[in-house]
Amino acid sequence: MKFLKITLIVLALGLAGCGDSKIRKYDGPPVTSVQVHKADRKMYLLSGSKVLRQYDVGLGFKPTGHKQYEGDGRTPEGVYFIDRQNPRSTYHLSLGISYPNVLDQKMAFLEGKKPGGDIFIHGRGKYNGPNRRDWTAGCIAITDEEVEEVYSMVRLGTPIYILP
Protein backbone atom coordinates (compact mmCIF):
# COMPACT_ATOMS: atom_id res chain seq x y z
CA MET A 1 0.00 0.00 0.00
CA LYS A 2 2.85 2.36 0.84
CA PHE A 3 4.39 1.64 -2.60
CA LEU A 4 1.09 2.54 -4.29
CA LYS A 5 0.87 5.88 -2.43
CA ILE A 6 4.45 6.76 -3.34
CA THR A 7 3.83 5.82 -6.98
CA LEU A 8 0.69 7.98 -7.13
CA ILE A 9 2.51 10.95 -5.58
CA VAL A 10 5.38 10.63 -8.07
CA LEU A 11 2.92 10.40 -10.98
CA ALA A 12 0.97 13.43 -9.73
CA LEU A 13 4.12 15.51 -9.40
CA GLY A 14 5.32 14.40 -12.81
CA LEU A 15 2.04 15.30 -14.48
CA ALA A 16 1.95 18.68 -12.73
CA GLY A 17 5.19 19.53 -14.51
CA CYS A 18 3.81 18.54 -17.91
CA GLY A 19 2.27 21.94 -18.62
CA ASP A 20 2.81 23.59 -21.97
CA SER A 21 6.49 24.53 -21.69
CA LYS A 22 6.25 27.09 -24.49
CA ILE A 23 3.98 29.29 -22.35
CA ARG A 24 6.32 31.44 -20.29
CA LYS A 25 5.67 33.68 -17.31
CA TYR A 26 6.42 37.41 -17.42
CA ASP A 27 6.72 39.64 -14.38
CA GLY A 28 7.98 42.94 -15.73
CA PRO A 29 6.60 46.32 -16.77
CA PRO A 30 3.33 46.08 -18.73
CA VAL A 31 3.48 46.27 -22.50
CA THR A 32 1.26 49.25 -23.32
CA SER A 33 1.70 49.12 -27.11
CA VAL A 34 3.33 47.24 -29.94
CA GLN A 35 4.85 49.03 -32.93
CA VAL A 36 5.75 47.36 -36.21
CA HIS A 37 7.88 49.33 -38.66
CA LYS A 38 7.40 47.44 -41.91
CA ALA A 39 10.12 49.19 -43.93
CA ASP A 40 12.72 48.41 -41.25
CA ARG A 41 11.33 44.91 -40.55
CA LYS A 42 11.29 45.71 -36.81
CA MET A 43 8.77 45.19 -34.03
CA TYR A 44 8.98 46.98 -30.68
CA LEU A 45 7.22 46.21 -27.41
CA LEU A 46 6.78 49.41 -25.42
CA SER A 47 5.82 50.33 -21.88
CA GLY A 48 4.84 53.96 -22.24
CA SER A 49 7.67 55.44 -24.32
CA LYS A 50 10.28 52.93 -23.14
CA VAL A 51 11.22 50.13 -25.54
CA LEU A 52 11.21 46.85 -23.61
CA ARG A 53 12.10 44.53 -26.50
CA GLN A 54 12.94 44.74 -30.19
CA TYR A 55 12.61 42.00 -32.83
CA ASP A 56 13.43 41.49 -36.50
CA VAL A 57 10.25 40.46 -38.33
CA GLY A 58 9.12 38.82 -41.53
CA LEU A 59 5.97 40.08 -43.22
CA GLY A 60 3.57 39.06 -45.97
CA PHE A 61 5.10 37.86 -49.24
CA LYS A 62 4.17 41.22 -50.86
CA PRO A 63 4.93 43.52 -47.93
CA THR A 64 4.72 47.00 -49.48
CA GLY A 65 1.46 48.86 -48.93
CA HIS A 66 -1.63 48.28 -46.81
CA LYS A 67 -3.51 45.00 -47.02
CA GLN A 68 -6.39 45.51 -49.48
CA TYR A 69 -8.04 42.10 -49.67
CA GLU A 70 -7.69 38.41 -48.94
CA GLY A 71 -4.78 36.78 -50.73
CA ASP A 72 -2.87 39.95 -51.65
CA GLY A 73 0.13 38.94 -49.51
CA ARG A 74 0.31 42.28 -47.73
CA THR A 75 0.56 42.99 -44.02
CA PRO A 76 -2.02 45.57 -42.88
CA GLU A 77 -1.07 49.10 -41.84
CA GLY A 78 -2.85 51.12 -39.20
CA VAL A 79 -3.98 50.86 -35.59
CA TYR A 80 -5.34 47.53 -34.45
CA PHE A 81 -5.53 45.58 -31.18
CA ILE A 82 -4.32 42.22 -29.94
CA ASP A 83 -7.65 40.40 -29.79
CA ARG A 84 -6.88 36.70 -29.23
CA GLN A 85 -4.24 34.19 -28.23
CA ASN A 86 -3.66 30.82 -29.87
CA PRO A 87 -1.50 28.45 -27.85
CA ARG A 88 -2.02 25.71 -30.46
CA SER A 89 -1.01 27.70 -33.52
CA THR A 90 0.46 25.95 -36.53
CA TYR A 91 3.21 28.54 -36.15
CA HIS A 92 4.17 27.63 -32.56
CA LEU A 93 2.19 30.36 -30.72
CA SER A 94 0.27 33.31 -32.07
CA LEU A 95 -1.39 36.57 -31.05
CA GLY A 96 -4.33 37.71 -33.16
CA ILE A 97 -4.54 41.20 -34.63
CA SER A 98 -7.99 42.80 -34.98
CA TYR A 99 -7.75 43.17 -38.78
CA PRO A 100 -10.07 43.82 -40.61
CA ASN A 101 -11.64 46.88 -39.06
CA VAL A 102 -14.74 48.58 -40.50
CA LEU A 103 -12.71 50.72 -42.93
CA ASP A 104 -10.76 47.67 -44.17
CA GLN A 105 -14.05 45.86 -44.77
CA LYS A 106 -15.49 48.81 -46.71
CA MET A 107 -12.36 49.17 -48.88
CA ALA A 108 -12.43 45.48 -49.83
CA PHE A 109 -16.18 45.58 -50.45
CA LEU A 110 -15.76 48.52 -52.85
CA GLU A 111 -13.30 46.41 -54.84
CA GLY A 112 -15.70 43.47 -54.82
CA LYS A 113 -13.36 41.38 -52.68
CA LYS A 114 -13.17 39.88 -49.20
CA PRO A 115 -10.91 41.73 -46.74
CA GLY A 116 -9.36 38.54 -45.39
CA GLY A 117 -8.48 38.04 -41.76
CA ASP A 118 -6.53 35.75 -39.48
CA ILE A 119 -3.65 38.20 -39.19
CA PHE A 120 -1.30 37.24 -36.35
CA ILE A 121 2.06 37.78 -34.74
CA HIS A 122 3.46 34.25 -34.81
CA GLY A 123 6.54 32.07 -34.83
CA ARG A 124 7.85 29.91 -37.65
CA GLY A 125 6.48 26.59 -36.45
CA LYS A 126 7.24 23.93 -39.02
CA TYR A 127 7.55 26.39 -41.90
CA ASN A 128 10.66 25.39 -43.79
CA GLY A 129 10.13 27.16 -47.08
CA PRO A 130 12.84 28.87 -49.08
CA ASN A 131 11.89 32.43 -48.12
CA ARG A 132 13.43 33.29 -44.76
CA ARG A 133 12.27 36.92 -44.73
CA ASP A 134 8.78 37.81 -46.02
CA TRP A 135 6.91 34.54 -46.32
CA THR A 136 3.57 34.88 -44.54
CA ALA A 137 0.15 35.53 -46.08
CA GLY A 138 0.08 38.92 -44.28
CA CYS A 139 1.13 38.11 -40.72
CA ILE A 140 4.11 39.27 -38.67
CA ALA A 141 6.60 36.43 -38.12
CA ILE A 142 9.36 36.13 -35.54
CA THR A 143 11.27 33.11 -34.25
CA ASP A 144 9.56 30.50 -32.08
CA GLU A 145 11.67 31.52 -29.08
CA GLU A 146 10.77 35.18 -29.61
CA VAL A 147 7.05 34.48 -29.94
CA GLU A 148 7.17 32.67 -26.59
CA GLU A 149 8.50 35.87 -25.03
CA VAL A 150 6.02 38.15 -26.85
CA TYR A 151 3.10 35.83 -26.02
CA SER A 152 3.96 36.07 -22.32
CA MET A 153 4.35 39.85 -22.34
CA VAL A 154 1.49 41.17 -24.52
CA ARG A 155 -2.05 41.16 -23.14
CA LEU A 156 -5.38 41.12 -24.94
CA GLY A 157 -6.50 44.64 -25.84
CA THR A 158 -2.96 45.97 -26.33
CA PRO A 159 -2.86 48.40 -29.29
CA ILE A 160 -0.59 47.51 -32.19
CA TYR A 161 0.55 50.24 -34.57
CA ILE A 162 1.61 48.81 -37.94
CA LEU A 163 3.51 51.51 -39.80
CA PRO A 164 4.68 51.55 -43.43
PDB file of C-alpha atoms in Angstrom:
ATOM      1  CA  MET A   1       0.000   0.000   0.000  1.00  0.00           C
ATOM      2  CA  LYS A   2       2.849   2.361   0.835  1.00  0.00           C
ATOM      3  CA  PHE A   3       4.394   1.641  -2.596  1.00  0.00           C
ATOM      4  CA  LEU A   4       1.085   2.541  -4.295  1.00  0.00           C
ATOM      5  CA  LYS A   5       0.873   5.878  -2.427  1.00  0.00           C
ATOM      6  CA  ILE A   6       4.449   6.764  -3.345  1.00  0.00           C
ATOM      7  CA  THR A   7       3.830   5.817  -6.979  1.00  0.00           C
ATOM      8  CA  LEU A   8       0.691   7.982  -7.128  1.00  0.00           C
ATOM      9  CA  ILE A   9       2.508  10.951  -5.579  1.00  0.00           C
ATOM     10  CA  VAL A  10       5.383  10.625  -8.067  1.00  0.00           C
ATOM     11  CA  LEU A  11       2.920  10.404 -10.981  1.00  0.00           C
ATOM     12  CA  ALA A  12       0.965  13.427  -9.734  1.00  0.00           C
ATOM     13  CA  LEU A  13       4.116  15.513  -9.397  1.00  0.00           C
ATOM     14  CA  GLY A  14       5.324  14.396 -12.809  1.00  0.00           C
ATOM     15  CA  LEU A  15       2.037  15.303 -14.480  1.00  0.00           C
ATOM     16  CA  ALA A  16       1.952  18.677 -12.733  1.00  0.00           C
ATOM     17  CA  GLY A  17       5.193  19.530 -14.509  1.00  0.00           C
ATOM     18  CA  CYS A  18       3.813  18.538 -17.915  1.00  0.00           C
ATOM     19  CA  GLY A  19       2.272  21.940 -18.616  1.00  0.00           C
ATOM     20  CA  ASP A  20       2.814  23.595 -21.970  1.00  0.00           C
ATOM     21  CA  SER A  21       6.487  24.531 -21.693  1.00  0.00           C
ATOM     22  CA  LYS A  22       6.248  27.089 -24.494  1.00  0.00           C
ATOM     23  CA  ILE A  23       3.979  29.286 -22.347  1.00  0.00           C
ATOM     24  CA  ARG A  24       6.322  31.444 -20.290  1.00  0.00           C
ATOM     25  CA  LYS A  25       5.671  33.679 -17.309  1.00  0.00           C
ATOM     26  CA  TYR A  26       6.417  37.407 -17.416  1.00  0.00           C
ATOM     27  CA  ASP A  27       6.718  39.637 -14.384  1.00  0.00           C
ATOM     28  CA  GLY A  28       7.975  42.938 -15.732  1.00  0.00           C
ATOM     29  CA  PRO A  29       6.603  46.317 -16.769  1.00  0.00           C
ATOM     30  CA  PRO A  30       3.332  46.084 -18.726  1.00  0.00           C
ATOM     31  CA  VAL A  31       3.479  46.267 -22.505  1.00  0.00           C
ATOM     32  CA  THR A  32       1.258  49.247 -23.322  1.00  0.00           C
ATOM     33  CA  SER A  33       1.701  49.121 -27.105  1.00  0.00           C
ATOM     34  CA  VAL A  34       3.331  47.235 -29.939  1.00  0.00           C
ATOM     35  CA  GLN A  35       4.850  49.025 -32.933  1.00  0.00           C
ATOM     36  CA  VAL A  36       5.749  47.357 -36.208  1.00  0.00           C
ATOM     37  CA  HIS A  37       7.880  49.334 -38.664  1.00  0.00           C
ATOM     38  CA  LYS A  38       7.405  47.440 -41.907  1.00  0.00           C
ATOM     39  CA  ALA A  39      10.124  49.192 -43.931  1.00  0.00           C
ATOM     40  CA  ASP A  40      12.722  48.406 -41.250  1.00  0.00           C
ATOM     41  CA  ARG A  41      11.328  44.906 -40.552  1.00  0.00           C
ATOM     42  CA  LYS A  42      11.294  45.714 -36.809  1.00  0.00           C
ATOM     43  CA  MET A  43       8.773  45.194 -34.032  1.00  0.00           C
ATOM     44  CA  TYR A  44       8.979  46.976 -30.677  1.00  0.00           C
ATOM     45  CA  LEU A  45       7.216  46.210 -27.406  1.00  0.00           C
ATOM     46  CA  LEU A  46       6.783  49.413 -25.415  1.00  0.00           C
ATOM     47  CA  SER A  47       5.822  50.328 -21.876  1.00  0.00           C
ATOM     48  CA  GLY A  48       4.840  53.956 -22.236  1.00  0.00           C
ATOM     49  CA  SER A  49       7.668  55.444 -24.318  1.00  0.00           C
ATOM     50  CA  LYS A  50      10.281  52.930 -23.140  1.00  0.00           C
ATOM     51  CA  VAL A  51      11.224  50.127 -25.536  1.00  0.00           C
ATOM     52  CA  LEU A  52      11.211  46.847 -23.606  1.00  0.00           C
ATOM     53  CA  ARG A  53      12.099  44.527 -26.495  1.00  0.00           C
ATOM     54  CA  GLN A  54      12.942  44.744 -30.188  1.00  0.00           C
ATOM     55  CA  TYR A  55      12.613  42.004 -32.834  1.00  0.00           C
ATOM     56  CA  ASP A  56      13.427  41.493 -36.499  1.00  0.00           C
ATOM     57  CA  VAL A  57      10.253  40.459 -38.334  1.00  0.00           C
ATOM     58  CA  GLY A  58       9.119  38.815 -41.528  1.00  0.00           C
ATOM     59  CA  LEU A  59       5.970  40.083 -43.224  1.00  0.00           C
ATOM     60  CA  GLY A  60       3.569  39.056 -45.973  1.00  0.00           C
ATOM     61  CA  PHE A  61       5.097  37.861 -49.237  1.00  0.00           C
ATOM     62  CA  LYS A  62       4.172  41.215 -50.863  1.00  0.00           C
ATOM     63  CA  PRO A  63       4.934  43.525 -47.932  1.00  0.00           C
ATOM     64  CA  THR A  64       4.721  47.004 -49.479  1.00  0.00           C
ATOM     65  CA  GLY A  65       1.456  48.857 -48.926  1.00  0.00           C
ATOM     66  CA  HIS A  66      -1.633  48.282 -46.812  1.00  0.00           C
ATOM     67  CA  LYS A  67      -3.512  44.999 -47.020  1.00  0.00           C
ATOM     68  CA  GLN A  68      -6.390  45.512 -49.478  1.00  0.00           C
ATOM     69  CA  TYR A  69      -8.042  42.101 -49.671  1.00  0.00           C
ATOM     70  CA  GLU A  70      -7.689  38.407 -48.943  1.00  0.00           C
ATOM     71  CA  GLY A  71      -4.777  36.777 -50.730  1.00  0.00           C
ATOM     72  CA  ASP A  72      -2.865  39.950 -51.648  1.00  0.00           C
ATOM     73  CA  GLY A  73       0.134  38.942 -49.506  1.00  0.00           C
ATOM     74  CA  ARG A  74       0.305  42.281 -47.732  1.00  0.00           C
ATOM     75  CA  THR A  75       0.564  42.990 -44.018  1.00  0.00           C
ATOM     76  CA  PRO A  76      -2.019  45.574 -42.881  1.00  0.00           C
ATOM     77  CA  GLU A  77      -1.074  49.101 -41.843  1.00  0.00           C
ATOM     78  CA  GLY A  78      -2.853  51.118 -39.201  1.00  0.00           C
ATOM     79  CA  VAL A  79      -3.979  50.861 -35.594  1.00  0.00           C
ATOM     80  CA  TYR A  80      -5.337  47.527 -34.448  1.00  0.00           C
ATOM     81  CA  PHE A  81      -5.531  45.576 -31.179  1.00  0.00           C
ATOM     82  CA  ILE A  82      -4.324  42.218 -29.937  1.00  0.00           C
ATOM     83  CA  ASP A  83      -7.651  40.400 -29.785  1.00  0.00           C
ATOM     84  CA  ARG A  84      -6.881  36.705 -29.232  1.00  0.00           C
ATOM     85  CA  GLN A  85      -4.237  34.185 -28.231  1.00  0.00           C
ATOM     86  CA  ASN A  86      -3.665  30.819 -29.874  1.00  0.00           C
ATOM     87  CA  PRO A  87      -1.496  28.449 -27.851  1.00  0.00           C
ATOM     88  CA  ARG A  88      -2.023  25.708 -30.460  1.00  0.00           C
ATOM     89  CA  SER A  89      -1.007  27.699 -33.516  1.00  0.00           C
ATOM     90  CA  THR A  90       0.457  25.949 -36.533  1.00  0.00           C
ATOM     91  CA  TYR A  91       3.208  28.544 -36.152  1.00  0.00           C
ATOM     92  CA  HIS A  92       4.174  27.631 -32.556  1.00  0.00           C
ATOM     93  CA  LEU A  93       2.192  30.357 -30.723  1.00  0.00           C
ATOM     94  CA  SER A  94       0.273  33.309 -32.072  1.00  0.00           C
ATOM     95  CA  LEU A  95      -1.390  36.565 -31.051  1.00  0.00           C
ATOM     96  CA  GLY A  96      -4.329  37.710 -33.156  1.00  0.00           C
ATOM     97  CA  ILE A  97      -4.539  41.197 -34.626  1.00  0.00           C
ATOM     98  CA  SER A  98      -7.987  42.802 -34.976  1.00  0.00           C
ATOM     99  CA  TYR A  99      -7.751  43.169 -38.776  1.00  0.00           C
ATOM    100  CA  PRO A 100     -10.069  43.821 -40.605  1.00  0.00           C
ATOM    101  CA  ASN A 101     -11.643  46.885 -39.057  1.00  0.00           C
ATOM    102  CA  VAL A 102     -14.738  48.578 -40.504  1.00  0.00           C
ATOM    103  CA  LEU A 103     -12.707  50.723 -42.931  1.00  0.00           C
ATOM    104  CA  ASP A 104     -10.758  47.674 -44.167  1.00  0.00           C
ATOM    105  CA  GLN A 105     -14.046  45.861 -44.774  1.00  0.00           C
ATOM    106  CA  LYS A 106     -15.485  48.809 -46.707  1.00  0.00           C
ATOM    107  CA  MET A 107     -12.357  49.166 -48.879  1.00  0.00           C
ATOM    108  CA  ALA A 108     -12.427  45.481 -49.827  1.00  0.00           C
ATOM    109  CA  PHE A 109     -16.181  45.581 -50.454  1.00  0.00           C
ATOM    110  CA  LEU A 110     -15.764  48.517 -52.849  1.00  0.00           C
ATOM    111  CA  GLU A 111     -13.298  46.406 -54.840  1.00  0.00           C
ATOM    112  CA  GLY A 112     -15.703  43.466 -54.819  1.00  0.00           C
ATOM    113  CA  LYS A 113     -13.363  41.376 -52.682  1.00  0.00           C
ATOM    114  CA  LYS A 114     -13.174  39.885 -49.199  1.00  0.00           C
ATOM    115  CA  PRO A 115     -10.905  41.730 -46.737  1.00  0.00           C
ATOM    116  CA  GLY A 116      -9.357  38.543 -45.385  1.00  0.00           C
ATOM    117  CA  GLY A 117      -8.478  38.042 -41.756  1.00  0.00           C
ATOM    118  CA  ASP A 118      -6.526  35.749 -39.477  1.00  0.00           C
ATOM    119  CA  ILE A 119      -3.649  38.198 -39.192  1.00  0.00           C
ATOM    120  CA  PHE A 120      -1.302  37.242 -36.353  1.00  0.00           C
ATOM    121  CA  ILE A 121       2.061  37.781 -34.742  1.00  0.00           C
ATOM    122  CA  HIS A 122       3.464  34.251 -34.807  1.00  0.00           C
ATOM    123  CA  GLY A 123       6.539  32.071 -34.831  1.00  0.00           C
ATOM    124  CA  ARG A 124       7.849  29.908 -37.654  1.00  0.00           C
ATOM    125  CA  GLY A 125       6.477  26.588 -36.447  1.00  0.00           C
ATOM    126  CA  LYS A 126       7.237  23.926 -39.022  1.00  0.00           C
ATOM    127  CA  TYR A 127       7.554  26.388 -41.900  1.00  0.00           C
ATOM    128  CA  ASN A 128      10.665  25.389 -43.785  1.00  0.00           C
ATOM    129  CA  GLY A 129      10.130  27.165 -47.077  1.00  0.00           C
ATOM    130  CA  PRO A 130      12.841  28.871 -49.078  1.00  0.00           C
ATOM    131  CA  ASN A 131      11.892  32.425 -48.124  1.00  0.00           C
ATOM    132  CA  ARG A 132      13.428  33.287 -44.764  1.00  0.00           C
ATOM    133  CA  ARG A 133      12.269  36.922 -44.729  1.00  0.00           C
ATOM    134  CA  ASP A 134       8.783  37.809 -46.017  1.00  0.00           C
ATOM    135  CA  TRP A 135       6.912  34.540 -46.322  1.00  0.00           C
ATOM    136  CA  THR A 136       3.566  34.884 -44.539  1.00  0.00           C
ATOM    137  CA  ALA A 137       0.154  35.530 -46.076  1.00  0.00           C
ATOM    138  CA  GLY A 138       0.085  38.922 -44.279  1.00  0.00           C
ATOM    139  CA  CYS A 139       1.126  38.109 -40.724  1.00  0.00           C
ATOM    140  CA  ILE A 140       4.114  39.267 -38.673  1.00  0.00           C
ATOM    141  CA  ALA A 141       6.599  36.431 -38.125  1.00  0.00           C
ATOM    142  CA  ILE A 142       9.356  36.130 -35.536  1.00  0.00           C
ATOM    143  CA  THR A 143      11.268  33.107 -34.246  1.00  0.00           C
ATOM    144  CA  ASP A 144       9.563  30.502 -32.076  1.00  0.00           C
ATOM    145  CA  GLU A 145      11.665  31.515 -29.085  1.00  0.00           C
ATOM    146  CA  GLU A 146      10.775  35.179 -29.605  1.00  0.00           C
ATOM    147  CA  VAL A 147       7.052  34.484 -29.937  1.00  0.00           C
ATOM    148  CA  GLU A 148       7.170  32.670 -26.592  1.00  0.00           C
ATOM    149  CA  GLU A 149       8.497  35.873 -25.033  1.00  0.00           C
ATOM    150  CA  VAL A 150       6.016  38.148 -26.849  1.00  0.00           C
ATOM    151  CA  TYR A 151       3.104  35.829 -26.016  1.00  0.00           C
ATOM    152  CA  SER A 152       3.962  36.068 -22.317  1.00  0.00           C
ATOM    153  CA  MET A 153       4.347  39.854 -22.338  1.00  0.00           C
ATOM    154  CA  VAL A 154       1.494  41.172 -24.515  1.00  0.00           C
ATOM    155  CA  ARG A 155      -2.052  41.156 -23.138  1.00  0.00           C
ATOM    156  CA  LEU A 156      -5.385  41.125 -24.935  1.00  0.00           C
ATOM    157  CA  GLY A 157      -6.504  44.644 -25.841  1.00  0.00           C
ATOM    158  CA  THR A 158      -2.961  45.969 -26.328  1.00  0.00           C
ATOM    159  CA  PRO A 159      -2.862  48.398 -29.293  1.00  0.00           C
ATOM    160  CA  ILE A 160      -0.589  47.511 -32.188  1.00  0.00           C
ATOM    161  CA  TYR A 161       0.552  50.241 -34.573  1.00  0.00           C
ATOM    162  CA  ILE A 162       1.612  48.807 -37.936  1.00  0.00           C
ATOM    163  CA  LEU A 163       3.505  51.510 -39.799  1.00  0.00           C
ATOM    164  CA  PRO A 164       4.679  51.553 -43.432  1.00  0.00           C
TER     165      PRO A 164
END
